[in-house]
Amino acid sequence: MPLVSLRQLLDEAAKGGYGVGAFNVNNMEQIQAIMEAARKTGSPVIVQASRGSRAYSNDRFLYHLMLAATEVYPEIPTVLHQDHGNSPETCKSAIEMGFTSVMMDGSLMADGKTPSSFQYNVKVTREVVEMAHARGVTVEGEIGCLGGIEDGHGAGLDGLAHLTDPDEAVEFVHKTGVDALAIAVGTSHGAYKFNRPPTGETLKMARLIEIHRKLPNVHLVMHGSSSVPKDLQDIINRYGGKLKPTWGVPVEEIQLGIKNGVRKINVDTDSRLAMTGAIRKVFAEHPEEFDPRSYLKPAREAMQQVIAQRMAEFGQAGHAGDYQPIPLAEMAKRYAHETITV
Ligand code: 13P
């Protein structure tokens, strides 16, 4: 099966009332971990690469690894998504490389740090929508600013500093025609999200529910959704790591979001924690080892386990065989009949 559009995956998820994890990658082992978790659980998948990841892995390597994934796992609907594109140029280069979905994060200026104006956000996002939809590629936009920094991208704010305004979200969607909308409801990128266990009030779920009520047909995206499990933190610290006490987003809050329009859930930190813990364990217990496979294999397995668990929790498990891919050319024809109100 060729790479499929994010729009098709999320439309199907909305029909089925489930969410789909979007997992970040930088290398072969991470792609393999995600694809193997998808096969084991029968899940459609979203594999996403940030600008930092594209620079680290090199676009051509990344793209060919993803082509290999579609050959080895032909039964799995797979999306290749640009995470946090900082400019129309970044999104254009991703589309030209073969990504089937892009995020234009116009909530920040092109430096990826400075919060932007609403007008700027609309302008750059609409530009990307026009360019992407002409090729059948999906677009995710962002309104409000997520907390933290990921791969150098982010204003480094507290997750509660720039929450999404529901009315602005409606206007943004109407003016840009985005397929999916990332909203800020108190989550932030990275391991250090909360310094005490979050209560039902810590995350602004009432705001999320209000946004869904005003935009019932828009696929909502929750960034910064790692749960930062205590057992993964403990493994790292037991084998010489120095993580400070921290709490992530409880899976039950994500499940509440899924009941209220959240279709894409971004997870990176949990994979990083799983791999690092497994590698530290091998280094501590077998200091005589020097074959990279001796630690990369357990690292890949640890990541696969946490991802398979999330796939079951988000509800995407068992849905890989529900549909056939719609070619991007057909998606482009569908978009050509849509009008964007400005
Ligand atoms: P985490 O840091 O919570 O995994 O979030 C990742 C993310 O949102 C990628 O865009």
Short mmCIF file of N, CA and C and ligand atoms in Angstrom, two decimals, residues 24 48 83-84 146 150 188-191 193 222-227 266-270, ligand 1:
data_model
loop_
_atom_site.label_atom_id
_atom_site.label_comp_id
_atom_site.label_asym_id
_atom_site.label_seq_id
_atom_site.Cartn_x
_atom_site.Cartn_y
_atom_site.Cartn_z
N ASN A 24 6.93 10.20 16.68
CA ASN A 24 8.09 10.83 16.05
C ASN A 24 9.22 9.84 15.82
N GLN A 48 5.84 10.58 12.16
CA GLN A 48 6.11 12.00 11.91
C GLN A 48 7.57 12.36 12.17
N ASP A 83 6.15 17.21 11.18
CA ASP A 83 5.75 17.76 12.48
C ASP A 83 6.29 19.20 12.58
N HIS A 84 5.47 20.13 13.01
CA HIS A 84 5.88 21.53 13.24
C HIS A 84 6.70 22.16 12.11
N LEU A 146 1.59 25.80 22.12
CA LEU A 146 1.90 24.69 23.02
C LEU A 146 3.06 25.09 23.92
N GLU A 150 10.49 21.47 21.48
CA GLU A 150 10.76 20.15 20.93
C GLU A 150 11.73 20.29 19.77
N SER A 188 2.43 20.32 27.04
CA SER A 188 3.69 20.89 26.55
C SER A 188 4.60 19.75 26.11
N HIS A 189 5.52 20.09 25.21
CA HIS A 189 6.46 19.08 24.71
C HIS A 189 7.49 18.70 25.79
N GLY A 190 8.02 17.51 25.68
CA GLY A 190 9.13 17.12 26.55
C GLY A 190 8.71 16.33 27.78
N ALA A 191 9.71 15.96 28.59
CA ALA A 191 9.45 15.10 29.75
C ALA A 191 8.88 15.88 30.93
N LYS A 193 6.42 18.10 32.06
CA LYS A 193 5.13 18.76 31.77
C LYS A 193 4.51 19.30 33.05
N MET A 222 -3.87 16.69 19.69
CA MET A 222 -3.26 16.96 21.00
C MET A 222 -1.76 16.72 20.89
N HIS A 223 -1.01 17.78 20.97
CA HIS A 223 0.46 17.66 21.03
C HIS A 223 0.88 17.43 22.48
N GLY A 224 2.15 17.16 22.67
CA GLY A 224 2.68 17.03 24.03
C GLY A 224 1.93 16.00 24.84
N SER A 225 1.62 14.85 24.22
CA SER A 225 0.72 13.89 24.87
C SER A 225 1.40 12.65 25.44
N SER A 226 2.70 12.75 25.66
CA SER A 226 3.35 11.61 26.33
C SER A 226 2.88 11.53 27.77
N SER A 227 2.77 10.31 28.25
CA SER A 227 2.31 10.11 29.63
C SER A 227 3.48 10.05 30.61
N ASN A 266 -0.02 13.29 19.57
CA ASN A 266 1.43 13.30 19.31
C ASN A 266 2.23 12.77 20.50
N VAL A 267 3.07 11.80 20.21
CA VAL A 267 3.88 11.16 21.26
C VAL A 267 5.32 11.01 20.77
N ASP A 268 6.24 11.56 21.50
CA ASP A 268 7.66 11.43 21.19
C ASP A 268 8.43 11.04 22.45
N THR A 269 8.21 11.81 23.53
CA THR A 269 8.99 11.61 24.75
C THR A 269 8.91 10.17 25.29
N ASP A 270 7.74 9.56 25.28
CA ASP A 270 7.61 8.20 25.82
C ASP A 270 8.53 7.23 25.06
P1 13P B 1 5.72 14.70 23.85
O1 13P B 1 6.98 15.45 24.15
O2 13P B 1 4.72 14.78 24.95
O3 13P B 1 5.97 13.30 23.43
O4 13P B 1 5.04 15.45 22.60
C1 13P B 1 5.49 15.22 21.28
C2 13P B 1 4.83 16.13 20.32
O5 13P B 1 3.85 16.79 20.60
C3 13P B 1 5.40 16.20 18.96
O6 13P B 1 4.86 17.24 18.17
#
